[in-house]
CSV table of C-alpha atoms in Angstrom, one decimal:
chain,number,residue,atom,x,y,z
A,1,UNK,CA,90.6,98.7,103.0
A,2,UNK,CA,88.0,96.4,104.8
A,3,UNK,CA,90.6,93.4,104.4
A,4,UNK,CA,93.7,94.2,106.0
A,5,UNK,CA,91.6,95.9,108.7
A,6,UNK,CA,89.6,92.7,109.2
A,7,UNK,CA,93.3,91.3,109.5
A,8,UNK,CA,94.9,93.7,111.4
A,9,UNK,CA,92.0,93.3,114.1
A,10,UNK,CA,92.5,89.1,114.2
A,11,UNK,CA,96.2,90.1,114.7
A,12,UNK,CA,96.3,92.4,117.3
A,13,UNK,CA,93.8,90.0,119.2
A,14,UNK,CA,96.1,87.8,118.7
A,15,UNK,CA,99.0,90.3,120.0
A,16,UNK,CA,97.2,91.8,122.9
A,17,UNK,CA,93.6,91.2,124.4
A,18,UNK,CA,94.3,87.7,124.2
A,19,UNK,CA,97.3,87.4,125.3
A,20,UNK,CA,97.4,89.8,128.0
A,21,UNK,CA,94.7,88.0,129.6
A,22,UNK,CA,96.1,84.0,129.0
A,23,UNK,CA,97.0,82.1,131.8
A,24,UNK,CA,96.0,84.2,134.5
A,25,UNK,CA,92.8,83.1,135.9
A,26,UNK,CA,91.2,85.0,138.8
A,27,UNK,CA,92.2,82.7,141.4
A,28,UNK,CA,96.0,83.3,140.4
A,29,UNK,CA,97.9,83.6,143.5
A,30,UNK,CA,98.3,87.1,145.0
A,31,UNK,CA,102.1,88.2,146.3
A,32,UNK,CA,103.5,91.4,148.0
A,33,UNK,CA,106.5,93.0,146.7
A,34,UNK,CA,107.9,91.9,150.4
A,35,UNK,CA,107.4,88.4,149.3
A,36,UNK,CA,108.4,88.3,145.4
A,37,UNK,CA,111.7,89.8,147.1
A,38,UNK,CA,112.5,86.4,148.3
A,39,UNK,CA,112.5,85.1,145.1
A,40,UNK,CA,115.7,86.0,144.0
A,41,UNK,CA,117.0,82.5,143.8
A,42,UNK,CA,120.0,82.6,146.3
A,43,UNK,CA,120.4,79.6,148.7
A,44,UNK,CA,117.8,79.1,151.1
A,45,UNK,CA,115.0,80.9,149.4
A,46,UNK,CA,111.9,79.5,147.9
A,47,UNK,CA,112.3,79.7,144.0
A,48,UNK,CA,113.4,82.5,140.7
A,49,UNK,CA,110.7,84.9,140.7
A,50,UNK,CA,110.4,87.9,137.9
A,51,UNK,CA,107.5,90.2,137.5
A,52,UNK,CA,106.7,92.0,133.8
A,53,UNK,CA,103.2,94.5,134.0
A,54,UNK,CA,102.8,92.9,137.5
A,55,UNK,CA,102.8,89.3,136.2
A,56,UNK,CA,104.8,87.0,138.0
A,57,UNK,CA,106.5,84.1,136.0
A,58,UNK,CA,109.0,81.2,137.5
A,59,UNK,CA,111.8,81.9,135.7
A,60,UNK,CA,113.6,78.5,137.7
A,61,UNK,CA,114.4,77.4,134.1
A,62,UNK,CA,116.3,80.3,133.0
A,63,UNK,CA,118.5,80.6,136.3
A,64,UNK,CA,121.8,81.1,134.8
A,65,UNK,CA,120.7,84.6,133.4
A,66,UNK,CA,118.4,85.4,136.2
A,67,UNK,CA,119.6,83.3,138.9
A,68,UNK,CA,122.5,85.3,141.3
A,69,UNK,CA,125.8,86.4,139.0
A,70,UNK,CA,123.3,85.8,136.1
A,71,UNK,CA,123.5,88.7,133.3
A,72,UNK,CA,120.1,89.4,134.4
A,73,UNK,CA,119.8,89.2,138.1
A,74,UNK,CA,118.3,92.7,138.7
A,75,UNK,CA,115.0,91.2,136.9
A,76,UNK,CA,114.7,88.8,139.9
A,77,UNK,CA,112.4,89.1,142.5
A,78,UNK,CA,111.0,92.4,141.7
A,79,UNK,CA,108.5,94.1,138.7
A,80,UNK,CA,110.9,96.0,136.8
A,81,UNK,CA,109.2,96.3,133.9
A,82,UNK,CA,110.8,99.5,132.8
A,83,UNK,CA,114.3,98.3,132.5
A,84,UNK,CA,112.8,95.6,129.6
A,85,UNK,CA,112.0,98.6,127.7
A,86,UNK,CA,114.9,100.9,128.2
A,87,UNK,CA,117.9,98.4,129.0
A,88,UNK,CA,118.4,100.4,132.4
A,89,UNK,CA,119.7,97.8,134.5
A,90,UNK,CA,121.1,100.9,137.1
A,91,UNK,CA,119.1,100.6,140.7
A,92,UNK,CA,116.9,103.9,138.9
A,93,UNK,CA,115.9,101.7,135.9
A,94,UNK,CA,115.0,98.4,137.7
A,95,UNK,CA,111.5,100.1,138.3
A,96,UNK,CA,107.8,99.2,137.0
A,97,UNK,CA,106.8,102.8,136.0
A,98,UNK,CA,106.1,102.9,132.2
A,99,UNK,CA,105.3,106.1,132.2
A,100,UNK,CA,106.6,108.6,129.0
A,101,UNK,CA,107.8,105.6,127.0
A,102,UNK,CA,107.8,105.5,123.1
A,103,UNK,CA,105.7,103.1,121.1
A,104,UNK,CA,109.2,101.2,120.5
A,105,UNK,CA,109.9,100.7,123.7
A,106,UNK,CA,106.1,100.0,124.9
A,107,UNK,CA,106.4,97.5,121.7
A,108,UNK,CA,109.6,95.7,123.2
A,109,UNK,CA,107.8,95.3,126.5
A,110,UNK,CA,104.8,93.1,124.5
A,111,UNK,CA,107.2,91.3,122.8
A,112,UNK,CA,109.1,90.5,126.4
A,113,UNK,CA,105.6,89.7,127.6
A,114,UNK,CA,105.0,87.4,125.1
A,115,UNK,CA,108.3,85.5,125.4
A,116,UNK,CA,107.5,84.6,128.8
A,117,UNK,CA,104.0,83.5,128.3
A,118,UNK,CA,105.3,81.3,125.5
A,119,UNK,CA,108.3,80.1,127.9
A,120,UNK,CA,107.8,80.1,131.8
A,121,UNK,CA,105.3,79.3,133.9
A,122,UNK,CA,103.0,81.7,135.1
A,123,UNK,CA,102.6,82.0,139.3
A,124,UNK,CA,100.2,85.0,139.8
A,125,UNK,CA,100.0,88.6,140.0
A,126,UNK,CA,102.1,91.6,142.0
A,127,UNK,CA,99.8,93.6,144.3
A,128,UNK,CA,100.9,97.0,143.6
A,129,UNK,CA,101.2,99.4,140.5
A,130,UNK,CA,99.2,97.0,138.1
A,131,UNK,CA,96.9,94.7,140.3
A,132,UNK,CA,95.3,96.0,143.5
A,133,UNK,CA,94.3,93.3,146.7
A,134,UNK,CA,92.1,91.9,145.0
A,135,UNK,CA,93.9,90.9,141.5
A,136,UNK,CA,91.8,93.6,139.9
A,137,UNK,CA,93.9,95.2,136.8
A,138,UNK,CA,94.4,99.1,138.2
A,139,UNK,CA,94.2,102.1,135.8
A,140,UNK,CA,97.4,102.4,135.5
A,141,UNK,CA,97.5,98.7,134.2
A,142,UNK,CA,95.0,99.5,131.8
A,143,UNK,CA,96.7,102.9,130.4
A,144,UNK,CA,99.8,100.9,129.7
A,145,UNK,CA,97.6,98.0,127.9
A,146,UNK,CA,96.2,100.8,126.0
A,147,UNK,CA,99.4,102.4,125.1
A,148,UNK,CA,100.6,98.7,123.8
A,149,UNK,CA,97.4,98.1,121.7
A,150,UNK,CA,97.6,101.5,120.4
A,151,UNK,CA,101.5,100.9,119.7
A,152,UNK,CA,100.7,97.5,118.1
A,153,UNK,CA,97.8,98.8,115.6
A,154,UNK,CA,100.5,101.7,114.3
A,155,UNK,CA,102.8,98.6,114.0
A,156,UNK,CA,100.4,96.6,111.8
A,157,UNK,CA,99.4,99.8,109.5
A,158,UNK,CA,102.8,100.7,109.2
A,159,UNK,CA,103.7,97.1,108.2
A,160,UNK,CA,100.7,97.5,105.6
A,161,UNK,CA,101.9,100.4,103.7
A,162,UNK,CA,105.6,99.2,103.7
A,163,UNK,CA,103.1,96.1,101.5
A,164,UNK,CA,101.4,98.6,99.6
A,165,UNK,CA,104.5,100.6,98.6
A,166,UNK,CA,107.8,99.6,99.2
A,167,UNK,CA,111.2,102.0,99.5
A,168,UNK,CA,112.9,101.6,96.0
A,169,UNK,CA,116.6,101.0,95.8
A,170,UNK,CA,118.5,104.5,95.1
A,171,UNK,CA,122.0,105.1,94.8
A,172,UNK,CA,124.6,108.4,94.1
A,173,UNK,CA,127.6,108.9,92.4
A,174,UNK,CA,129.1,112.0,91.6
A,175,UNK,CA,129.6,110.3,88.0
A,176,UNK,CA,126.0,109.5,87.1
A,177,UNK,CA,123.9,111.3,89.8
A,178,UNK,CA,121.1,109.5,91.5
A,179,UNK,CA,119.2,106.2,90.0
A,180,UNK,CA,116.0,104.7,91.6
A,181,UNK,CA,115.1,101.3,90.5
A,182,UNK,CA,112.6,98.9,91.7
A,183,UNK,CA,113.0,95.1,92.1
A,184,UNK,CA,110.8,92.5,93.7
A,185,UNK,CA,113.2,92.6,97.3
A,186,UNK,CA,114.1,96.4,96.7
A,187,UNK,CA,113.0,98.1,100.6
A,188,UNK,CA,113.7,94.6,102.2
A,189,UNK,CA,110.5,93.7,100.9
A,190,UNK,CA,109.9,90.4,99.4
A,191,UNK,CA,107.0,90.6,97.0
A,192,UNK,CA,105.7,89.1,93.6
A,193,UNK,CA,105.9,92.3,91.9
A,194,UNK,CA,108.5,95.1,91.2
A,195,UNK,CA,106.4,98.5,91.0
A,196,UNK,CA,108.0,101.6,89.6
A,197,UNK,CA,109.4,104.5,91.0
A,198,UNK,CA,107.0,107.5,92.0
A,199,UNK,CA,107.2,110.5,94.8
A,200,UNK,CA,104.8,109.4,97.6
A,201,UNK,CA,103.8,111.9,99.5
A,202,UNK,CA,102.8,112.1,103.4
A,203,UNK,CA,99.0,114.4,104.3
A,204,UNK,CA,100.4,116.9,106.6
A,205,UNK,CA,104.1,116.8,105.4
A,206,UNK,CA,106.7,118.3,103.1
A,207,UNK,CA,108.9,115.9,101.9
A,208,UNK,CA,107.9,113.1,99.9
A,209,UNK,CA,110.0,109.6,99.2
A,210,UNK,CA,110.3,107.1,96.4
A,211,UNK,CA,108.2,104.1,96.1
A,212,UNK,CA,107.4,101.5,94.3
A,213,UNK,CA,103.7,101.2,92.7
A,214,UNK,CA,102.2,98.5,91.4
A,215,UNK,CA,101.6,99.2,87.5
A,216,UNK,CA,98.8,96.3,87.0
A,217,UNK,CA,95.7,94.4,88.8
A,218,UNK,CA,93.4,96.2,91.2
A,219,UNK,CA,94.0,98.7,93.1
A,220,UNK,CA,95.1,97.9,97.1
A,221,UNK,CA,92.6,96.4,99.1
A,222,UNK,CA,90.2,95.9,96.3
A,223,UNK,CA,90.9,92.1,95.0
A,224,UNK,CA,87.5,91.7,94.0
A,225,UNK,CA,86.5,95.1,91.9
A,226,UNK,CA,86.0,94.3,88.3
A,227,UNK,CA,85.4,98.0,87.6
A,228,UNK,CA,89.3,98.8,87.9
A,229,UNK,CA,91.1,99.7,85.0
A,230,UNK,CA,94.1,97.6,85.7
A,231,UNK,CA,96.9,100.3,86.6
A,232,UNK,CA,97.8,98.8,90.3
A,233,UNK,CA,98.0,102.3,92.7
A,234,UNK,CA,99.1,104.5,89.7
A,235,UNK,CA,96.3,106.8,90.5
A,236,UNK,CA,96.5,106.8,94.1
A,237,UNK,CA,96.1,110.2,95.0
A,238,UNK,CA,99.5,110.7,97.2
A,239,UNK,CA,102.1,109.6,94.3
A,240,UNK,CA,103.7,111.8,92.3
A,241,UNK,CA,105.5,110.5,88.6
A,242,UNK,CA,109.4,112.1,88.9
A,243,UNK,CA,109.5,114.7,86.2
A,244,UNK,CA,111.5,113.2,82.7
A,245,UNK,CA,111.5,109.3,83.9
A,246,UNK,CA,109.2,107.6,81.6
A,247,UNK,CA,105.9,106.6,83.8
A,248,UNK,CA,106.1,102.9,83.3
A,249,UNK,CA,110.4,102.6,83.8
A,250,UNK,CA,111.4,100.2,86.6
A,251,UNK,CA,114.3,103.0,86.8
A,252,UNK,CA,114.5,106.5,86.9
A,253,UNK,CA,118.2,107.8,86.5
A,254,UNK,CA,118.9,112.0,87.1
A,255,UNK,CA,122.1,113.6,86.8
């Protein structure tokens, strides 16, 4: 509904626009990849340098992981934004081409982003992949801020149905078959309800996994409607009741 959307929207400004763009005002200073070189933090050079999307941060605070001998050494020094995504810390992985990555791993770069916003200073910008001689972002900076917006907003609607309907518990035995039951944690999702068990079924796919529906109140995303009759998402047109279990059980048990 209008609601979470409203939310989502504040949250993903939250996650991206804004923060891509915090802290680095036009004048930032401008560095080759010759120069961030120097910056690996070995004796006689001028300071602990790492660059994430072509943002350059002082990492001088976290020189025993990035400092020489430090776990993560290959970060210094260079835009190897790749290897933040994919763990690659091989000379082929300490590279700034995001190319082909998955929504996780585009994900896990935000986050990385957002950890050194929050924790080390910010110096400038990399001329190069990301920012041309000017500081201006290049097209390939704004694909891969695309890509990570788009990553983010499947992220918060994905977060949002696990709301709407959380997994039930299930278990087997070979004694007394499979039992679904609902409970107010049951799909690691804390919640004030419980929900019973229905079949909820994906547009466009087969298979279909059980849930747990809220029996009472409005339905989703519709606080306000006095109209409703009070049944929760019972009639939401993807669930499915499992054949003999009673339609209000918290448990369905088949043998």
């Amino acid at each position: 509904g209008a609601m979470w959307r409203g939310a989502a929207a504040a949250l993903l400004c939250l996650a991206t626009a804004c923060l891509l763009h915090r802290g680095f005002e036009p004048r930032a200073r401008l560095l080759s990849a010759a120069e961030l070189r120097r910056y690996r933090g070995a004796p006689g050079e001028p300071g602990l340098y790492l660059a994430l999307l072509g943002r350059v941060f002082d990492v001088e605070r976290g020189r025993k992981h990035y400092g020489p001998g430090g776990a993560y050494s290959g970060l210094a020094g260079r835009d190897a934004t790749r290897a933040f995504a994919s763990g690659d810390f091989t000379p082929a992985g300490l590279v700034d081409d995001v190319s082909g990555l998955s929504p996780r791993e585009l994900l896990s770069i935000h986050s990385w982003l957002s950890f050194y916003s929050d924790n080390y200073k910010p110096v400038g910008k990399l001329v190069g992949r990301f920012y041309d001689e000017n500081g201006v972002p290049t097209k390939a900076l704004r694909e891969a801020e695309a890509a990570i917006e788009e990553a983010l907003k499947f992220q918060a609607e994905r977060q949002q149905k696990q709301q709407q309907f959380p997994p039930c518990n299930s278990e087997w035995s070979s004694a007394k078959g499979t039992r679904f039951w609902c409970s107010r944690r049951s799909g690691g999702v804390n919640r004030d309800w419980a929900g019973v068990p229905r079949k909820l079924y994906h547009p466009g796919s087969q298979g279909s996994r059980c849930v747990c529906v809220r029996s009472t109140g409005p339905p989703w995303g519709q606080p306000d409607s006095s109209q409703h009759s009070n049944r929760g998402d019972l009639d939401n047109p993807h669930l499915e009741q499992y054949e003999g279990c009673p339609p209000l059980a918290e448990q369905c048990v088949f043998t």
